[in-house]
């Protein structure tokens, strides 16, 4: 990005600074409150267990979120607020990155960009830690370092260190989530089309990102290629073209930008287009990923969290494009949109659990808020506790502070148990498998000497446990693990496999015949 002339916004720097400080403090308190009030979610509990079994990678994602949770647990304990502290602090980290990258160009516009981002509902209400948390942080700092590098070059200064820093941050983003590859693609488009003269800087950036890529490849090579199998093969089976999903993507982006910002952007579209033309790095960082997601939306539903790594730069674009006298209007519109969300959250916080009994999601709410009480009714001395799904297993395991395996096929997602659980260790044991729906005992009889159903009540909801006596591991290996191998471990013939814990347990080799 390069410096562009602009008239002063109708707010003093002191007043703008005060609004930034007030927004930062109040939103931080809001996120802290939510982090304490909400029970742990299934995804968060899964990532918690990743941090217990620290590794260089995990079944469906790179490892960064676990690396962030682990020091929080070590320093602050296992409370949900400590696990969530990185995401509670995330908007401050992103805002700092935006300020560091942009303030040398135009301090006032940089402050408006940070304020716009801090006035979004996501920045106030997101207190759930996910794999998106670190990728948002590292992506913001990578772009900020590259902006600083380009600014240094335009002033005749060397920028090798800044290029290297941008690459290191990009590598950290790649170790957070694979969508970071789209940030690398944005850089490639920028240097190839708009800044070929700085190609050496791009080479330095890319070289510094490579070690992270090699870490990921090395882990997958020795761990069944689970990331690749999941993200490129298993999760995409059955994907078909639809006109609905692109429309949903457009509506989602309109919501995320907010009505006020969307209207002002449309009203001043010439200025927006002019800004994109002048600030080509910003244009690439915003448009390349969003266009890629647009293409993907033809066959997949694009989740709101998918775009979060690139979301802050939309507000940088607005802060640079809008006329000075419109900046305050944009901030007010964002604040009004935010207020509606805050009021809704406060209203929800005043309800009780029993008021949600009519909803289909009620069993999940009971599971989240009452997991310890539910477990206390099911546990028994000498009995191994399991569940029939990865979400309940993660949540119940967090409640009992002991990892809870999944019994049966499980789901397409989050199959970390394939890598860490040796079911042979439970041969002959009595196992209770918790589930929400009435079980079909025929699904369990082949794997036990005897089975029966137990039922329990919690907050008006009936849940069940199948008690199986005398677990038959050889039968489980043939029936369940054989089907898991057929569904999820059909490696392409050209893919070298140097290690796979699941296949080693199933057939004694790194690759098993389906």
GROMACS .gro file of C-alpha atoms in nm:
model
  514
    1UNK     CA    1   0.000   0.000   0.000
    2UNK     CA    2   0.111   0.353  -0.068
    3UNK     CA    3   0.024   0.684   0.089
    4UNK     CA    4  -0.285   0.857  -0.045
    5UNK     CA    5  -0.397   1.210   0.039
    6UNK     CA    6  -0.707   1.248   0.254
    7UNK     CA    7  -0.880   1.527   0.436
    8UNK     CA    8  -0.907   1.512   0.813
    9UNK     CA    9  -1.200   1.318   0.956
   10UNK     CA   10  -1.446   1.524   1.161
   11UNK     CA   11  -1.316   1.386   1.489
   12UNK     CA   12  -1.003   1.485   1.677
   13UNK     CA   13  -0.726   1.231   1.720
   14UNK     CA   14  -0.781   1.247   2.097
   15UNK     CA   15  -1.152   1.168   2.063
   16UNK     CA   16  -1.084   0.886   1.820
   17UNK     CA   17  -0.825   0.743   2.057
   18UNK     CA   18  -1.074   0.755   2.345
   19UNK     CA   19  -1.335   0.571   2.139
   20UNK     CA   20  -1.077   0.307   2.050
   21UNK     CA   21  -0.983   0.261   2.415
   22UNK     CA   22  -1.347   0.244   2.529
   23UNK     CA   23  -1.437  -0.006   2.257
   24UNK     CA   24  -1.133  -0.221   2.334
   25UNK     CA   25  -1.203  -0.234   2.709
   26UNK     CA   26  -1.580  -0.289   2.697
   27UNK     CA   27  -1.558  -0.553   2.423
   28UNK     CA   28  -1.283  -0.731   2.617
   29UNK     CA   29  -1.506  -0.744   2.925
   30UNK     CA   30  -1.793  -0.874   2.711
   31UNK     CA   31  -1.582  -1.157   2.571
   32UNK     CA   32  -1.449  -1.244   2.916
   33UNK     CA   33  -1.802  -1.270   3.051
   34UNK     CA   34  -1.911  -1.495   2.763
   35UNK     CA   35  -1.601  -1.712   2.806
   36UNK     CA   36  -1.698  -1.774   3.168
   37UNK     CA   37  -2.074  -1.809   3.118
   38UNK     CA   38  -2.085  -2.057   2.829
   39UNK     CA   39  -2.005  -2.427   2.881
   40UNK     CA   40  -1.740  -2.579   2.662
   41UNK     CA   41  -1.852  -2.675   2.310
   42UNK     CA   42  -1.774  -2.999   2.132
   43UNK     CA   43  -1.511  -2.842   1.908
   44UNK     CA   44  -1.343  -2.667   2.198
   45UNK     CA   45  -1.338  -2.988   2.402
   46UNK     CA   46  -1.181  -3.167   2.107
   47UNK     CA   47  -0.908  -2.901   2.083
   48UNK     CA   48  -0.861  -2.926   2.459
   49UNK     CA   49  -0.779  -3.295   2.415
   50UNK     CA   50  -0.545  -3.211   2.132
   51UNK     CA   51  -0.355  -2.992   2.382
   52UNK     CA   52  -0.339  -3.288   2.622
   53UNK     CA   53  -0.195  -3.515   2.348
   54UNK     CA   54   0.043  -3.255   2.202
   55UNK     CA   55   0.167  -3.335   1.853
   56UNK     CA   56   0.285  -3.177   1.528
   57UNK     CA   57  -0.054  -3.233   1.370
   58UNK     CA   58  -0.403  -3.377   1.421
   59UNK     CA   59  -0.653  -3.580   1.222
   60UNK     CA   60  -0.827  -3.300   1.031
   61UNK     CA   61  -0.627  -2.983   1.107
   62UNK     CA   62  -0.275  -2.854   1.171
   63UNK     CA   63  -0.167  -2.819   1.535
   64UNK     CA   64  -0.152  -2.446   1.621
   65UNK     CA   65  -0.474  -2.422   1.824
   66UNK     CA   66  -0.351  -2.702   2.053
   67UNK     CA   67  -0.015  -2.527   2.088
   68UNK     CA   68  -0.202  -2.214   2.206
   69UNK     CA   69  -0.428  -2.395   2.451
   70UNK     CA   70  -0.145  -2.595   2.611
   71UNK     CA   71   0.034  -2.297   2.774
   72UNK     CA   72  -0.300  -2.156   2.890
   73UNK     CA   73  -0.369  -2.486   3.070
   74UNK     CA   74  -0.019  -2.497   3.213
   75UNK     CA   75  -0.035  -2.142   3.348
   76UNK     CA   76  -0.404  -2.096   3.434
   77UNK     CA   77  -0.556  -2.443   3.464
   78UNK     CA   78  -0.831  -2.623   3.272
   79UNK     CA   79  -1.118  -2.378   3.328
   80UNK     CA   80  -1.306  -2.285   3.010
   81UNK     CA   81  -1.211  -1.918   3.043
   82UNK     CA   82  -0.840  -2.006   3.045
   83UNK     CA   83  -0.875  -2.231   2.740
   84UNK     CA   84  -1.059  -1.947   2.566
   85UNK     CA   85  -0.823  -1.668   2.668
   86UNK     CA   86  -0.644  -1.658   2.328
   87UNK     CA   87  -0.970  -1.585   2.145
   88UNK     CA   88  -1.076  -1.336   2.413
   89UNK     CA   89  -0.756  -1.141   2.341
   90UNK     CA   90  -0.765  -1.202   1.964
   91UNK     CA   91  -0.933  -0.875   1.851
   92UNK     CA   92  -0.671  -0.678   2.045
   93UNK     CA   93  -0.395  -0.870   1.868
   94UNK     CA   94  -0.553  -0.817   1.527
   95UNK     CA   95  -0.612  -0.448   1.599
   96UNK     CA   96  -0.248  -0.409   1.702
   97UNK     CA   97  -0.138  -0.576   1.377
   98UNK     CA   98  -0.357  -0.345   1.168
   99UNK     CA   99  -0.224  -0.038   1.351
  100UNK     CA  100   0.138  -0.150   1.319
  101UNK     CA  101   0.101  -0.221   0.948
  102UNK     CA  102  -0.103   0.085   0.852
  103UNK     CA  103  -0.012   0.369   1.086
  104UNK     CA  104   0.307   0.455   0.898
  105UNK     CA  105   0.090   0.522   0.592
  106UNK     CA  106  -0.192   0.721   0.752
  107UNK     CA  107  -0.237   0.716   1.129
  108UNK     CA  108  -0.591   0.851   1.126
  109UNK     CA  109  -0.721   0.608   0.864
  110UNK     CA  110  -0.543   0.325   1.043
  111UNK     CA  111  -0.725   0.415   1.365
  112UNK     CA  112  -1.059   0.415   1.182
  113UNK     CA  113  -0.979   0.072   1.033
  114UNK     CA  114  -0.914  -0.071   1.379
  115UNK     CA  115  -1.228   0.091   1.519
  116UNK     CA  116  -1.443  -0.045   1.235
  117UNK     CA  117  -1.314  -0.397   1.297
  118UNK     CA  118  -1.362  -0.365   1.672
  119UNK     CA  119  -1.724  -0.258   1.621
  120UNK     CA  120  -1.824  -0.585   1.450
  121UNK     CA  121  -2.036  -0.843   1.636
  122UNK     CA  122  -1.764  -1.104   1.578
  123UNK     CA  123  -1.509  -0.889   1.760
  124UNK     CA  124  -1.742  -0.849   2.060
  125UNK     CA  125  -1.918  -1.183   2.090
  126UNK     CA  126  -1.681  -1.453   1.969
  127UNK     CA  127  -1.532  -1.615   2.279
  128UNK     CA  128  -1.511  -1.975   2.151
  129UNK     CA  129  -1.164  -2.094   2.062
  130UNK     CA  130  -1.132  -2.279   1.730
  131UNK     CA  131  -0.870  -2.350   1.466
  132UNK     CA  132  -0.970  -2.013   1.316
  133UNK     CA  133  -0.838  -1.825   1.620
  134UNK     CA  134  -0.465  -1.857   1.540
  135UNK     CA  135  -0.507  -1.834   1.162
  136UNK     CA  136  -0.683  -1.496   1.201
  137UNK     CA  137  -0.403  -1.369   1.424
  138UNK     CA  138  -0.110  -1.488   1.214
  139UNK     CA  139  -0.271  -1.380   0.885
  140UNK     CA  140  -0.321  -1.026   1.018
  141UNK     CA  141   0.041  -1.002   1.127
  142UNK     CA  142   0.170  -1.150   0.801
  143UNK     CA  143  -0.019  -0.892   0.594
  144UNK     CA  144   0.087  -0.613   0.831
  145UNK     CA  145   0.454  -0.710   0.794
  146UNK     CA  146   0.423  -0.719   0.415
  147UNK     CA  147   0.257  -0.375   0.413
  148UNK     CA  148   0.547  -0.244   0.622
  149UNK     CA  149   0.793  -0.405   0.382
  150UNK     CA  150   0.630  -0.241   0.079
  151UNK     CA  151   0.624   0.092   0.260
  152UNK     CA  152   0.995   0.060   0.342
  153UNK     CA  153   1.078  -0.018  -0.022
  154UNK     CA  154   0.878   0.285  -0.141
  155UNK     CA  155   1.092   0.500   0.091
  156UNK     CA  156   1.417   0.357  -0.043
  157UNK     CA  157   1.491   0.140   0.264
  158UNK     CA  158   1.575  -0.229   0.283
  159UNK     CA  159   1.297  -0.464   0.386
  160UNK     CA  160   1.444  -0.816   0.388
  161UNK     CA  161   1.366  -0.863   0.757
  162UNK     CA  162   1.004  -0.757   0.707
  163UNK     CA  163   0.963  -0.994   0.411
  164UNK     CA  164   1.106  -1.275   0.625
  165UNK     CA  165   0.876  -1.184   0.913
  166UNK     CA  166   0.573  -1.190   0.682
  167UNK     CA  167   0.678  -1.535   0.563
  168UNK     CA  168   0.725  -1.667   0.916
  169UNK     CA  169   0.379  -1.541   1.011
  170UNK     CA  170   0.236  -1.698   0.695
  171UNK     CA  171   0.398  -2.028   0.793
  172UNK     CA  172   0.241  -2.004   1.139
  173UNK     CA  173  -0.096  -1.942   0.970
  174UNK     CA  174  -0.046  -2.255   0.758
  175UNK     CA  175   0.017  -2.451   1.079
  176UNK     CA  176  -0.315  -2.313   1.204
  177UNK     CA  177  -0.553  -2.390   0.920
  178UNK     CA  178  -0.525  -2.479   0.553
  179UNK     CA  179  -0.722  -2.173   0.441
  180UNK     CA  180  -0.399  -1.981   0.501
  181UNK     CA  181  -0.293  -2.116   0.161
  182UNK     CA  182  -0.534  -1.860   0.011
  183UNK     CA  183  -0.331  -1.583   0.175
  184UNK     CA  184  -0.020  -1.722   0.007
  185UNK     CA  185  -0.213  -1.728  -0.322
  186UNK     CA  186  -0.308  -1.362  -0.267
  187UNK     CA  187   0.060  -1.276  -0.228
  188UNK     CA  188   0.146  -1.468  -0.543
  189UNK     CA  189  -0.118  -1.279  -0.742
  190UNK     CA  190   0.000  -0.947  -0.600
  191UNK     CA  191   0.367  -0.998  -0.684
  192UNK     CA  192   0.295  -1.159  -1.024
  193UNK     CA  193   0.053  -0.892  -1.147
  194UNK     CA  194   0.132  -0.573  -0.959
  195UNK     CA  195   0.482  -0.582  -0.810
  196UNK     CA  196   0.715  -0.793  -1.020
  197UNK     CA  197   1.007  -0.566  -0.937
  198UNK     CA  198   0.997  -0.693  -0.577
  199UNK     CA  199   1.007  -1.061  -0.672
  200UNK     CA  200   1.314  -1.118  -0.454
  201UNK     CA  201   1.111  -1.009  -0.153
  202UNK     CA  202   0.845  -1.264  -0.243
  203UNK     CA  203   1.113  -1.534  -0.265
  204UNK     CA  204   1.236  -1.445   0.086
  205UNK     CA  205   0.877  -1.452   0.213
  206UNK     CA  206   0.808  -1.790   0.054
  207UNK     CA  207   1.135  -1.946   0.177
  208UNK     CA  208   1.056  -1.840   0.535
  209UNK     CA  209   0.710  -1.999   0.512
  210UNK     CA  210   0.842  -2.330   0.375
  211UNK     CA  211   0.958  -2.485   0.708
  212UNK     CA  212   0.600  -2.480   0.837
  213UNK     CA  213   0.482  -2.654   0.521
  214UNK     CA  214   0.753  -2.918   0.562
  215UNK     CA  215   0.646  -2.978   0.924
  216UNK     CA  216   0.293  -3.041   0.803
  217UNK     CA  217   0.401  -3.270   0.521
  218UNK     CA  218   0.635  -3.465   0.750
  219UNK     CA  219   0.362  -3.524   1.006
  220UNK     CA  220   0.111  -3.635   0.743
  221UNK     CA  221   0.366  -3.867   0.584
  222UNK     CA  222   0.395  -4.057   0.912
  223UNK     CA  223   0.032  -4.019   1.024
  224UNK     CA  224  -0.182  -4.173   0.749
  225UNK     CA  225  -0.202  -3.845   0.550
  226UNK     CA  226  -0.515  -3.783   0.756
  227UNK     CA  227  -0.522  -3.406   0.684
  228UNK     CA  228  -0.504  -3.468   0.310
  229UNK     CA  229  -0.745  -3.761   0.310
  230UNK     CA  230  -0.999  -3.564   0.514
  231UNK     CA  231  -0.977  -3.224   0.344
  232UNK     CA  232  -0.938  -3.336  -0.018
  233UNK     CA  233  -1.119  -3.669  -0.029
  234UNK     CA  234  -1.342  -3.780   0.257
  235UNK     CA  235  -1.519  -3.453   0.338
  236UNK     CA  236  -1.590  -3.378  -0.029
  237UNK     CA  237  -1.759  -3.704  -0.124
  238UNK     CA  238  -2.110  -3.639  -0.249
  239UNK     CA  239  -2.057  -3.264  -0.306
  240UNK     CA  240  -2.286  -3.146  -0.588
  241UNK     CA  241  -2.351  -2.816  -0.763
  242UNK     CA  242  -2.627  -2.601  -0.616
  243UNK     CA  243  -2.759  -2.252  -0.683
  244UNK     CA  244  -2.855  -2.216  -0.318
  245UNK     CA  245  -2.509  -2.226  -0.165
  246UNK     CA  246  -2.364  -1.933  -0.367
  247UNK     CA  247  -2.668  -1.724  -0.267
  248UNK     CA  248  -2.613  -1.817   0.098
  249UNK     CA  249  -2.248  -1.715   0.065
  250UNK     CA  250  -2.343  -1.372  -0.072
  251UNK     CA  251  -2.599  -1.321   0.207
  252UNK     CA  252  -2.345  -1.428   0.468
  253UNK     CA  253  -2.089  -1.178   0.342
  254UNK     CA  254  -2.352  -0.902   0.337
  255UNK     CA  255  -2.431  -0.981   0.700
  256UNK     CA  256  -2.065  -0.986   0.802
  257UNK     CA  257  -1.993  -0.652   0.638
  258UNK     CA  258  -2.311  -0.514   0.805
  259UNK     CA  259  -2.593  -0.316   0.639
  260UNK     CA  260  -2.445   0.027   0.714
  261UNK     CA  261  -2.097  -0.050   0.584
  262UNK     CA  262  -2.244  -0.231   0.283
  263UNK     CA  263  -2.464   0.068   0.198
  264UNK     CA  264  -2.182   0.320   0.236
  265UNK     CA  265  -1.951   0.100   0.031
  266UNK     CA  266  -2.211   0.082  -0.245
  267UNK     CA  267  -2.286   0.453  -0.227
  268UNK     CA  268  -1.916   0.534  -0.257
  269UNK     CA  269  -1.831   0.248  -0.492
  270UNK     CA  270  -1.617   0.473  -0.713
  271UNK     CA  271  -1.397   0.554  -0.416
  272UNK     CA  272  -1.387   0.186  -0.320
  273UNK     CA  273  -1.284   0.085  -0.671
  274UNK     CA  274  -1.027   0.362  -0.676
  275UNK     CA  275  -0.883   0.242  -0.347
  276UNK     CA  276  -0.859  -0.113  -0.481
  277UNK     CA  277  -0.677   0.022  -0.786
  278UNK     CA  278  -0.428   0.222  -0.580
  279UNK     CA  279  -0.372  -0.030  -0.300
  280UNK     CA  280  -0.326  -0.350  -0.495
  281UNK     CA  281  -0.193  -0.554  -0.202
  282UNK     CA  282  -0.510  -0.476  -0.008
  283UNK     CA  283  -0.716  -0.561  -0.317
  284UNK     CA  284  -0.550  -0.901  -0.352
  285UNK     CA  285  -0.580  -0.988   0.019
  286UNK     CA  286  -0.953  -0.908   0.014
  287UNK     CA  287  -1.063  -1.021  -0.331
  288UNK     CA  288  -0.857  -1.333  -0.408
  289UNK     CA  289  -0.973  -1.538  -0.104
  290UNK     CA  290  -1.333  -1.417  -0.126
  291UNK     CA  291  -1.351  -1.502  -0.496
  292UNK     CA  292  -1.204  -1.847  -0.424
  293UNK     CA  293  -1.467  -1.905  -0.158
  294UNK     CA  294  -1.727  -1.786  -0.409
  295UNK     CA  295  -1.616  -2.057  -0.652
  296UNK     CA  296  -1.618  -2.320  -0.375
  297UNK     CA  297  -1.970  -2.217  -0.276
  298UNK     CA  298  -2.104  -2.372  -0.596
  299UNK     CA  299  -2.061  -2.714  -0.430
  300UNK     CA  300  -2.017  -2.643  -0.060
  301UNK     CA  301  -2.176  -2.434   0.212
  302UNK     CA  302  -1.914  -2.172   0.305
  303UNK     CA  303  -1.906  -2.141   0.682
  304UNK     CA  304  -1.897  -1.800   0.843
  305UNK     CA  305  -1.565  -1.889   1.008
  306UNK     CA  306  -1.402  -1.972   0.675
  307UNK     CA  307  -1.359  -1.607   0.578
  308UNK     CA  308  -1.245  -1.476   0.918
  309UNK     CA  309  -0.873  -1.463   0.832
  310UNK     CA  310  -0.945  -1.211   0.556
  311UNK     CA  311  -1.240  -1.035   0.718
  312UNK     CA  312  -1.048  -0.751   0.896
  313UNK     CA  313  -0.909  -0.619   0.567
  314UNK     CA  314  -1.257  -0.543   0.438
  315UNK     CA  315  -1.273  -0.273   0.706
  316UNK     CA  316  -0.926  -0.149   0.614
  317UNK     CA  317  -1.060  -0.104   0.262
  318UNK     CA  318  -1.359   0.090   0.394
  319UNK     CA  319  -1.145   0.309   0.618
  320UNK     CA  320  -0.922   0.402   0.324
  321UNK     CA  321  -1.201   0.442   0.068
  322UNK     CA  322  -1.477   0.637   0.243
  323UNK     CA  323  -1.472   1.018   0.235
  324UNK     CA  324  -1.365   1.170   0.566
  325UNK     CA  325  -1.712   1.298   0.647
  326UNK     CA  326  -1.852   0.942   0.608
  327UNK     CA  327  -1.618   0.767   0.849
  328UNK     CA  328  -1.821   0.860   1.156
  329UNK     CA  329  -2.143   0.756   0.979
  330UNK     CA  330  -1.991   0.414   0.912
  331UNK     CA  331  -1.882   0.378   1.276
  332UNK     CA  332  -2.230   0.472   1.400
  333UNK     CA  333  -2.394   0.225   1.164
  334UNK     CA  334  -2.160  -0.053   1.276
  335UNK     CA  335  -2.224   0.037   1.640
  336UNK     CA  336  -2.602   0.021   1.591
  337UNK     CA  337  -2.578  -0.318   1.419
  338UNK     CA  338  -2.353  -0.436   1.702
  339UNK     CA  339  -2.593  -0.309   1.968
  340UNK     CA  340  -2.872  -0.528   1.829
  341UNK     CA  341  -2.651  -0.832   1.874
  342UNK     CA  342  -2.542  -0.736   2.225
  343UNK     CA  343  -2.902  -0.682   2.335
  344UNK     CA  344  -2.998  -1.023   2.191
  345UNK     CA  345  -2.712  -1.194   2.377
  346UNK     CA  346  -2.803  -1.022   2.704
  347UNK     CA  347  -3.166  -1.127   2.659
  348UNK     CA  348  -3.062  -1.488   2.597
  349UNK     CA  349  -2.848  -1.484   2.909
  350UNK     CA  350  -3.158  -1.414   3.119
  351UNK     CA  351  -3.333  -1.734   3.010
  352UNK     CA  352  -3.311  -2.068   3.192
  353UNK     CA  353  -3.220  -2.405   3.050
  354UNK     CA  354  -3.575  -2.539   3.091
  355UNK     CA  355  -3.714  -2.268   2.863
  356UNK     CA  356  -3.539  -2.436   2.569
  357UNK     CA  357  -3.699  -2.779   2.606
  358UNK     CA  358  -3.910  -2.743   2.292
  359UNK     CA  359  -3.604  -2.702   2.069
  360UNK     CA  360  -3.439  -2.987   1.881
  361UNK     CA  361  -3.103  -2.873   2.016
  362UNK     CA  362  -3.215  -2.914   2.380
  363UNK     CA  363  -3.026  -3.244   2.435
  364UNK     CA  364  -2.707  -3.069   2.323
  365UNK     CA  365  -2.772  -2.783   2.566
  366UNK     CA  366  -2.828  -3.026   2.853
  367UNK     CA  367  -2.511  -3.209   2.756
  368UNK     CA  368  -2.313  -2.885   2.759
  369UNK     CA  369  -2.449  -2.739   3.083
  370UNK     CA  370  -2.496  -3.062   3.279
  371UNK     CA  371  -2.222  -3.295   3.157
  372UNK     CA  372  -2.075  -3.352   3.505
  373UNK     CA  373  -2.414  -3.439   3.656
  374UNK     CA  374  -2.496  -3.668   3.364
  375UNK     CA  375  -2.168  -3.854   3.399
  376UNK     CA  376  -2.217  -3.900   3.773
  377UNK     CA  377  -2.536  -4.097   3.701
  378UNK     CA  378  -2.368  -4.329   3.450
  379UNK     CA  379  -2.024  -4.400   3.594
  380UNK     CA  380  -1.951  -4.713   3.794
  381UNK     CA  381  -1.633  -4.861   3.946
  382UNK     CA  382  -1.431  -5.067   3.699
  383UNK     CA  383  -1.648  -4.964   3.403
  384UNK     CA  384  -1.492  -4.799   3.097
  385UNK     CA  385  -1.688  -4.492   2.981
  386UNK     CA  386  -1.732  -4.427   2.608
  387UNK     CA  387  -1.986  -4.253   2.385
  388UNK     CA  388  -2.107  -4.306   2.031
  389UNK     CA  389  -1.987  -3.970   1.892
  390UNK     CA  390  -1.683  -3.742   1.894
  391UNK     CA  391  -1.866  -3.435   2.025
  392UNK     CA  392  -2.015  -3.602   2.335
  393UNK     CA  393  -1.693  -3.795   2.399
  394UNK     CA  394  -1.490  -3.474   2.397
  395UNK     CA  395  -1.734  -3.292   2.626
  396UNK     CA  396  -1.780  -3.579   2.873
  397UNK     CA  397  -1.408  -3.642   2.872
  398UNK     CA  398  -1.346  -3.277   2.959
  399UNK     CA  399  -1.600  -3.304   3.242
  400UNK     CA  400  -1.440  -3.616   3.390
  401UNK     CA  401  -1.083  -3.494   3.315
  402UNK     CA  402  -1.005  -3.826   3.147
  403UNK     CA  403  -1.010  -3.895   2.776
  404UNK     CA  404  -1.327  -4.075   2.665
  405UNK     CA  405  -1.297  -4.289   2.349
  406UNK     CA  406  -1.567  -4.324   2.085
  407UNK     CA  407  -1.728  -4.664   2.038
  408UNK     CA  408  -1.827  -4.752   1.681
  409UNK     CA  409  -1.777  -4.585   1.346
  410UNK     CA  410  -1.811  -4.226   1.466
  411UNK     CA  411  -1.843  -3.945   1.213
  412UNK     CA  412  -1.648  -3.810   0.919
  413UNK     CA  413  -1.498  -3.531   1.130
  414UNK     CA  414  -1.258  -3.523   1.425
  415UNK     CA  415  -1.144  -3.886   1.409
  416UNK     CA  416  -0.843  -3.828   1.635
  417UNK     CA  417  -0.927  -4.149   1.823
  418UNK     CA  418  -0.815  -4.344   1.516
  419UNK     CA  419  -0.461  -4.229   1.592
  420UNK     CA  420  -0.445  -4.235   1.973
  421UNK     CA  421  -0.679  -4.510   2.099
  422UNK     CA  422  -0.579  -4.879   2.106
  423UNK     CA  423  -0.908  -5.063   2.152
  424UNK     CA  424  -0.720  -5.387   2.215
  425UNK     CA  425  -0.650  -5.251   2.565
  426UNK     CA  426  -1.022  -5.290   2.648
  427UNK     CA  427  -1.042  -5.662   2.567
  428UNK     CA  428  -1.276  -5.834   2.816
  429UNK     CA  429  -1.371  -5.510   2.992
  430UNK     CA  430  -1.721  -5.381   3.074
  431UNK     CA  431  -1.798  -5.066   2.873
  432UNK     CA  432  -2.084  -4.818   2.901
  433UNK     CA  433  -2.156  -4.621   2.584
  434UNK     CA  434  -2.354  -4.299   2.641
  435UNK     CA  435  -2.592  -4.181   2.368
  436UNK     CA  436  -2.889  -3.947   2.332
  437UNK     CA  437  -3.122  -4.166   2.126
  438UNK     CA  438  -3.270  -4.505   2.221
  439UNK     CA  439  -3.005  -4.760   2.114
  440UNK     CA  440  -3.049  -5.061   1.891
  441UNK     CA  441  -2.881  -5.342   2.081
  442UNK     CA  442  -2.822  -5.535   1.759
  443UNK     CA  443  -2.554  -5.276   1.681
  444UNK     CA  444  -2.364  -5.377   1.996
  445UNK     CA  445  -2.426  -5.751   2.045
  446UNK     CA  446  -2.152  -5.866   1.802
  447UNK     CA  447  -1.887  -5.701   2.021
  448UNK     CA  448  -1.985  -5.811   2.374
  449UNK     CA  449  -2.072  -6.128   2.563
  450UNK     CA  450  -2.386  -5.954   2.698
  451UNK     CA  451  -2.550  -5.612   2.654
  452UNK     CA  452  -2.829  -5.417   2.819
  453UNK     CA  453  -2.975  -5.065   2.808
  454UNK     CA  454  -2.967  -4.820   3.098
  455UNK     CA  455  -3.164  -4.496   3.091
  456UNK     CA  456  -3.123  -4.178   3.295
  457UNK     CA  457  -3.298  -3.845   3.340
  458UNK     CA  458  -3.143  -3.501   3.340
  459UNK     CA  459  -3.338  -3.172   3.327
  460UNK     CA  460  -3.638  -3.344   3.173
  461UNK     CA  461  -3.433  -3.519   2.905
  462UNK     CA  462  -3.385  -3.897   2.886
  463UNK     CA  463  -3.049  -4.025   2.772
  464UNK     CA  464  -2.917  -4.378   2.751
  465UNK     CA  465  -2.613  -4.596   2.807
  466UNK     CA  466  -2.548  -4.933   2.653
  467UNK     CA  467  -2.365  -5.155   2.902
  468UNK     CA  468  -2.159  -5.417   2.726
  469UNK     CA  469  -1.994  -5.691   2.931
  470UNK     CA  470  -1.689  -5.876   2.800
  471UNK     CA  471  -1.567  -5.659   2.512
  472UNK     CA  472  -1.458  -5.875   2.214
  473UNK     CA  473  -1.175  -5.682   2.049
  474UNK     CA  474  -1.115  -5.927   1.759
  475UNK     CA  475  -1.483  -5.893   1.660
  476UNK     CA  476  -1.462  -5.514   1.693
  477UNK     CA  477  -1.147  -5.511   1.479
  478UNK     CA  478  -1.321  -5.708   1.205
  479UNK     CA  479  -1.655  -5.532   1.213
  480UNK     CA  480  -1.586  -5.170   1.310
  481UNK     CA  481  -1.220  -5.109   1.233
  482UNK     CA  482  -1.254  -5.290   0.902
  483UNK     CA  483  -1.531  -5.054   0.795
  484UNK     CA  484  -1.334  -4.751   0.917
  485UNK     CA  485  -1.039  -4.866   0.709
  486UNK     CA  486  -1.260  -4.903   0.402
  487UNK     CA  487  -1.418  -4.558   0.444
  488UNK     CA  488  -1.135  -4.337   0.561
  489UNK     CA  489  -0.800  -4.498   0.484
  490UNK     CA  490  -0.818  -4.569   0.112
  491UNK     CA  491  -0.492  -4.398   0.025
  492UNK     CA  492  -0.432  -4.309  -0.340
  493UNK     CA  493  -0.178  -4.553  -0.485
  494UNK     CA  494   0.065  -4.273  -0.571
  495UNK     CA  495   0.076  -4.144  -0.212
  496UNK     CA  496   0.373  -4.272  -0.006
  497UNK     CA  497   0.277  -4.371   0.349
  498UNK     CA  498   0.558  -4.400   0.605
  499UNK     CA  499   0.340  -4.459   0.907
  500UNK     CA  500  -0.023  -4.492   1.019
  501UNK     CA  501  -0.113  -4.584   1.377
  502UNK     CA  502  -0.463  -4.696   1.281
  503UNK     CA  503  -0.352  -4.923   0.999
  504UNK     CA  504  -0.069  -5.061   1.210
  505UNK     CA  505  -0.323  -5.170   1.473
  506UNK     CA  506  -0.566  -5.301   1.215
  507UNK     CA  507  -0.340  -5.497   0.982
  508UNK     CA  508   0.016  -5.453   1.110
  509UNK     CA  509   0.127  -5.230   0.821
  510UNK     CA  510   0.127  -4.863   0.723
  511UNK     CA  511  -0.129  -4.934   0.450
  512UNK     CA  512  -0.407  -5.195   0.464
  513UNK     CA  513  -0.608  -5.347   0.182
  514UNK     CA  514  -0.969  -5.218   0.205
   0.00000   0.00000   0.00000
